[in-house]
Amino acid sequence: MIKGFYLPFVKKKFIAKEKQRAFLYLMKELGYTQKEAQRLIAKGRLLVDGEPLTKAGADIEGEFEFIYFEPITKGLRPAFETEEFVVFDKPSGVLIHPQNRNTPYSLIDELKYQFGRDANIAHRIDQETSGLVLCAKNKASERDIKMMFQERDMQKKYLALVHGHFKKDLCVEAPLLRAADESAIVRMVVKVHESGKVSKTDFKALHYFSDLDMTLVECKPHTGRQHQIRVHLFHVKHPIVGDPIYGQNEEDVVRFLDRELSKEERIKNTGSPRLLLHASELEFELYDKKYHIQSSVNFKVLALDICKDCIVFNQLCE
């Protein structure tokens, strides 16, 4: 492997036997569309003598190098599949897309490895949020599915284990703002603010665990703002167990974002080494057919096991 580049991005050598437009070579040999090929060249992904060729209309001849996304698999199979789309039950910790060239694996790897370059993820959930992710198999279904999300024709339900006794069902309509402020916590980005975007989430209390002082809550977002469920639950004073940002002091938030907060500290502060939020159900109509897809993960049992293990862990550390 070439130093400095790791899967899923690789750098490989190619030879153009005769002089030709660079983007035409990528189209013919690697199957890119003209738009894709020109975009990758403009990003500096094609190197001649180690230097990026950035003019989309430039010619190439002889040996050159090309940096491109080569998907890998870890064997994660779809939870549901049709001719037009698939649904993965994503484990906590798996990114939706690579953050940079050094990201070793993300869900987009698995999708494109199994279903080809035109397959794409239609929406996002946080890295630590587990559960259902809807993915299109082709560009036409991607367009239609994304339109469905824009028109809010997708019904989503999540399960969250939260701190405290969530005593009654709530509808939270607190506007959310993603904007910089003067605090060191600027990277947190999302907060309740009167000038923010309209945001609405319904919450239904499912079960209170008195021995843990935690409640299992069903969450139904009507809008799709970043961190919406997390911020709304924090806003009503029931932060999600394991949330390292909302409900924590500023110093620990910054240390978490800088990857300086230890696992032991996080468990002590939040009650879990991961965010206990799970995308449990998707309900929608696509191409005149109705779908109601449910996660096969028993999140209640999973979350309780994690919390009980953390209690034992904290006792051993005392």
Coordinates of C-alpha atoms in Angstrom, one line a residue:
M1 CA 0.0 0.0 0.0
I2 CA 1.3 3.5 -0.8
K3 CA 2.4 5.4 2.3
G4 CA 0.0 8.1 3.3
F5 CA -3.1 6.5 1.8
Y6 CA -5.2 3.9 3.4
L7 CA -8.3 1.9 2.5
P8 CA -10.9 2.8 1.3
F9 CA -8.8 5.3 -0.6
V10 CA -5.9 3.8 -2.7
K11 CA -3.3 5.1 -5.1
K12 CA -2.6 3.0 -8.1
K13 CA -0.4 3.3 -11.2
F14 CA -1.9 3.3 -14.7
I15 CA -0.4 3.6 -18.2
A16 CA -2.1 5.5 -21.0
K17 CA -0.5 4.0 -24.1
E18 CA -1.4 6.9 -26.3
K19 CA -2.0 10.6 -25.8
Q20 CA -5.7 11.3 -24.8
R21 CA -7.8 13.4 -22.6
A22 CA -7.4 12.4 -18.9
F23 CA -11.1 12.3 -18.2
L24 CA -11.8 10.1 -21.3
Y25 CA -9.2 7.6 -20.0
L26 CA -11.0 7.4 -16.6
M27 CA -14.4 7.0 -18.3
K28 CA -13.2 4.3 -20.6
E29 CA -10.9 2.3 -18.2
L30 CA -12.6 2.8 -14.9
G31 CA -16.2 3.4 -15.8
Y32 CA -16.7 6.9 -14.5
T33 CA -19.2 9.3 -16.0
Q34 CA -17.7 12.4 -17.6
K35 CA -18.9 14.5 -14.6
E36 CA -17.4 12.1 -12.1
A37 CA -14.1 11.9 -13.9
Q38 CA -13.7 15.7 -14.3
R39 CA -14.6 16.2 -10.6
L40 CA -12.0 13.7 -9.4
I41 CA -9.3 15.3 -11.6
A42 CA -10.3 18.8 -10.3
K43 CA -9.8 17.4 -6.8
G44 CA -6.2 16.5 -7.6
R45 CA -6.7 12.8 -7.6
L46 CA -4.7 12.2 -10.8
L47 CA -1.0 12.5 -10.4
V48 CA 1.7 12.9 -13.1
D49 CA 5.3 12.6 -11.8
G50 CA 3.8 13.0 -8.3
E51 CA 2.1 16.3 -9.0
P52 CA -1.7 16.7 -9.3
L53 CA -3.2 17.3 -12.7
T54 CA -6.0 19.7 -12.0
K55 CA -7.2 20.7 -15.4
A56 CA -10.1 18.5 -16.4
G57 CA -9.4 18.9 -20.1
A58 CA -5.7 18.1 -19.9
D59 CA -4.1 15.3 -21.8
I60 CA -2.2 12.3 -20.4
E61 CA 0.3 9.9 -21.9
G62 CA 2.4 7.2 -20.3
E63 CA 2.5 6.4 -16.6
F64 CA 0.4 8.2 -14.0
E65 CA -1.2 7.6 -10.6
F66 CA -4.8 7.8 -9.6
I67 CA -6.3 8.1 -6.1
Y68 CA -9.8 6.7 -5.8
F69 CA -12.3 5.1 -3.5
E70 CA -12.0 1.3 -3.4
P71 CA -14.8 -0.1 -1.2
I72 CA -14.1 -3.0 1.2
T73 CA -16.4 -5.3 3.1
K74 CA -16.7 -6.6 6.6
G75 CA -19.6 -8.9 5.8
L76 CA -22.4 -6.7 7.1
R77 CA -25.5 -8.0 5.2
P78 CA -28.7 -5.9 4.6
A79 CA -31.6 -6.3 6.9
F80 CA -34.0 -5.8 4.1
E81 CA -33.6 -5.6 0.3
T82 CA -35.7 -4.9 -2.8
E83 CA -34.7 -4.2 -6.5
E84 CA -34.5 -0.5 -5.7
F85 CA -33.2 -0.1 -2.2
V86 CA -31.6 -1.9 0.8
V87 CA -31.8 -1.3 4.5
F88 CA -28.8 -1.9 6.8
D89 CA -29.1 -2.4 10.6
K90 CA -25.9 -0.4 11.3
P91 CA -23.9 -1.2 14.4
S92 CA -22.9 1.6 16.8
G93 CA -19.4 2.9 15.9
V94 CA -19.7 2.5 12.2
L95 CA -19.5 5.8 10.2
I96 CA -22.0 6.4 7.4
H97 CA -19.3 8.0 5.2
P98 CA -15.5 8.2 5.6
Q99 CA -14.4 11.3 7.5
N100 CA -11.2 11.5 5.5
R101 CA -8.8 9.4 3.5
N102 CA -7.6 7.7 6.7
T103 CA -11.1 6.3 7.6
P104 CA -10.6 2.5 7.3
Y105 CA -14.3 1.5 6.9
S106 CA -17.7 3.1 6.7
L107 CA -21.2 1.9 5.7
I108 CA -20.7 3.4 2.2
D109 CA -17.9 0.8 1.8
E110 CA -20.3 -2.0 2.4
L111 CA -23.0 -0.6 0.2
K112 CA -20.8 0.1 -2.8
Y113 CA -18.9 -3.2 -2.4
Q114 CA -22.1 -5.2 -2.5
F115 CA -24.2 -3.1 -4.9
G116 CA -21.9 -1.1 -7.1
R117 CA -20.7 2.5 -7.6
D118 CA -24.2 4.0 -8.2
A119 CA -25.6 2.8 -4.9
N120 CA -25.8 5.5 -2.3
I121 CA -26.9 6.2 1.2
A122 CA -30.1 8.2 1.4
H123 CA -29.9 9.7 4.9
R124 CA -27.6 9.8 7.9
I125 CA -27.5 8.7 11.5
D126 CA -24.7 9.5 13.9
Q127 CA -21.6 7.3 14.2
E128 CA -22.6 6.0 17.6
T129 CA -26.3 5.7 16.9
S130 CA -27.2 2.2 15.8
G131 CA -30.1 1.0 13.7
L132 CA -31.8 1.3 10.3
V133 CA -30.2 3.1 7.4
L134 CA -32.0 3.3 4.0
C135 CA -29.8 3.1 0.9
A136 CA -30.6 3.4 -2.8
K137 CA -29.3 0.9 -5.3
N138 CA -29.3 3.3 -8.2
K139 CA -29.4 7.0 -9.0
A140 CA -33.1 7.0 -9.9
S141 CA -34.2 5.5 -6.6
E142 CA -31.7 7.7 -4.7
R143 CA -33.4 10.8 -6.2
D144 CA -36.9 9.5 -5.3
I145 CA -36.0 8.4 -1.8
K146 CA -34.3 11.7 -1.0
M147 CA -37.4 13.5 -2.3
M148 CA -39.4 11.4 0.1
F149 CA -37.3 12.6 3.0
Q150 CA -37.5 16.2 1.8
E151 CA -41.3 16.0 1.6
R152 CA -41.4 14.3 5.1
D153 CA -43.1 11.2 3.8
M154 CA -40.8 9.0 5.8
Q155 CA -41.9 8.0 9.3
K156 CA -38.9 7.2 11.6
K157 CA -38.9 5.9 15.2
Y158 CA -36.0 5.7 17.5
L159 CA -35.4 4.1 20.9
A160 CA -33.4 5.9 23.6
L161 CA -32.4 5.1 27.1
V162 CA -32.4 8.4 29.0
H163 CA -31.4 9.6 32.5
G164 CA -34.1 10.1 35.0
H165 CA -37.8 9.3 35.2
F166 CA -39.5 10.4 32.0
K167 CA -43.0 10.6 33.4
K168 CA -45.3 11.6 30.6
D169 CA -45.4 11.7 26.8
L170 CA -44.2 15.0 25.3
C171 CA -44.1 16.8 22.0
V172 CA -41.1 19.1 21.9
E173 CA -41.1 21.9 19.4
A174 CA -37.9 23.7 20.2
P175 CA -36.1 25.4 17.2
L176 CA -32.6 24.2 16.6
L177 CA -29.7 26.4 15.6
R178 CA -26.4 25.3 14.1
A179 CA -24.1 28.2 14.4
A180 CA -20.8 29.2 15.8
D181 CA -20.6 31.0 19.2
E182 CA -17.8 32.4 21.3
S183 CA -17.5 29.4 23.5
A184 CA -14.8 26.7 23.2
I185 CA -17.7 24.3 22.8
V186 CA -18.3 25.7 19.3
R187 CA -17.9 22.3 17.7
M188 CA -21.0 21.1 19.5
V189 CA -22.8 23.4 17.0
V190 CA -26.5 22.5 17.7
K191 CA -28.5 24.2 20.4
V192 CA -32.1 25.3 21.1
H193 CA -32.4 28.9 20.0
E194 CA -35.4 31.1 19.0
S195 CA -33.7 32.0 15.7
G196 CA -33.1 28.3 14.8
K197 CA -35.0 26.1 12.4
V198 CA -38.4 24.6 13.2
S199 CA -37.9 21.2 14.9
K200 CA -40.4 18.8 16.3
T201 CA -40.1 15.5 18.1
D202 CA -42.7 13.3 19.8
F203 CA -41.5 11.3 22.9
K204 CA -43.3 8.4 24.5
A205 CA -42.2 6.9 27.8
L206 CA -42.0 3.1 27.5
H207 CA -40.5 1.9 30.8
Y208 CA -38.9 3.4 33.8
F209 CA -36.1 1.4 35.4
S210 CA -36.1 2.5 39.0
D211 CA -32.9 0.7 39.9
L212 CA -31.0 2.6 37.3
D213 CA -33.1 5.8 37.4
M214 CA -33.3 5.6 33.6
T215 CA -36.3 5.5 31.1
L216 CA -36.6 3.8 27.8
V217 CA -38.2 6.3 25.5
E218 CA -39.7 6.1 21.9
C219 CA -38.7 9.1 19.8
K220 CA -40.5 10.1 16.6
P221 CA -38.9 13.1 14.8
H222 CA -41.1 15.0 12.4
T223 CA -38.1 17.1 11.2
G224 CA -34.6 15.9 10.4
R225 CA -32.2 18.4 12.1
Q226 CA -28.7 17.4 13.1
H227 CA -28.7 15.9 16.6
Q228 CA -32.4 16.7 16.9
I229 CA -33.4 13.9 19.3
R230 CA -30.3 14.4 21.4
V231 CA -30.7 18.1 21.8
H232 CA -34.5 17.9 22.5
L233 CA -34.0 15.3 25.2
F234 CA -31.3 17.4 26.8
H235 CA -33.6 20.4 26.5
V236 CA -36.3 18.6 28.6
K237 CA -33.6 17.5 31.1
H238 CA -33.4 13.9 30.1
P239 CA -30.1 13.5 28.2
I240 CA -29.4 10.2 26.5
V241 CA -27.3 7.8 28.5
G242 CA -23.8 7.8 27.0
D243 CA -24.1 11.2 25.3
P244 CA -20.6 12.7 25.6
I245 CA -21.8 16.2 24.4
Y246 CA -25.2 17.2 25.5
G247 CA -25.5 17.2 29.3
Q248 CA -21.7 17.3 29.9
N249 CA -19.5 20.1 31.2
E250 CA -17.6 22.1 28.6
E251 CA -14.2 20.8 29.5
D252 CA -15.2 17.2 29.1
V253 CA -17.0 18.0 25.8
V254 CA -13.8 19.5 24.4
R255 CA -11.7 16.7 25.7
F256 CA -14.1 14.2 24.0
L257 CA -13.9 16.0 20.7
D258 CA -10.1 16.1 21.0
R259 CA -10.1 12.4 21.7
E260 CA -8.6 13.0 25.1
L261 CA -11.4 11.7 27.3
S262 CA -10.8 8.1 28.4
K263 CA -13.3 5.3 28.2
E264 CA -13.3 5.1 31.9
E265 CA -14.1 8.8 32.3
R266 CA -16.8 8.7 29.8
I267 CA -18.5 5.7 31.5
K268 CA -18.3 7.6 34.8
N269 CA -19.7 10.8 33.4
T270 CA -22.4 9.4 31.1
G271 CA -23.2 5.9 32.2
S272 CA -22.2 4.2 28.9
P273 CA -19.2 3.9 26.5
R274 CA -21.6 4.6 23.6
L275 CA -24.6 6.7 22.9
L276 CA -27.7 4.6 23.7
L277 CA -29.9 5.7 20.8
H278 CA -31.2 3.3 18.2
A279 CA -33.0 3.8 14.9
S280 CA -35.7 1.1 15.3
E281 CA -38.4 1.6 12.6
L282 CA -38.9 3.0 9.1
E283 CA -42.3 3.4 7.5
F284 CA -42.9 4.8 4.0
E285 CA -44.5 4.3 0.7
L286 CA -42.3 4.0 -2.4
Y287 CA -43.4 3.1 -6.0
D288 CA -47.0 2.5 -4.9
K289 CA -45.9 0.0 -2.2
K290 CA -46.0 0.5 1.6
Y291 CA -43.1 -0.6 3.8
H292 CA -42.8 -1.0 7.6
I293 CA -39.3 -2.1 8.4
Q294 CA -38.2 -2.9 12.0
S295 CA -34.8 -3.5 13.5
S296 CA -34.1 -7.0 14.7
V297 CA -31.9 -5.7 17.5
N298 CA -33.4 -6.0 21.0
F299 CA -32.3 -2.6 22.0
K300 CA -33.9 -2.7 25.5
V301 CA -31.9 -5.8 26.5
L302 CA -28.7 -4.4 24.8
A303 CA -28.9 -1.0 26.5
L304 CA -29.7 -2.5 30.0
D305 CA -26.8 -4.9 29.7
I306 CA -24.4 -2.1 28.8
C307 CA -25.6 0.0 31.8
K308 CA -25.4 -2.8 34.2
D309 CA -21.9 -3.7 33.0
C310 CA -20.9 0.0 33.5
I311 CA -22.2 0.0 37.1
V312 CA -20.0 -3.0 37.9
F313 CA -17.1 -1.3 36.1
N314 CA -17.5 1.9 38.1
Q315 CA -17.6 -0.1 41.3
L316 CA -14.4 -1.9 40.5
C317 CA -12.7 1.4 39.7
E318 CA -13.6 2.9 43.0

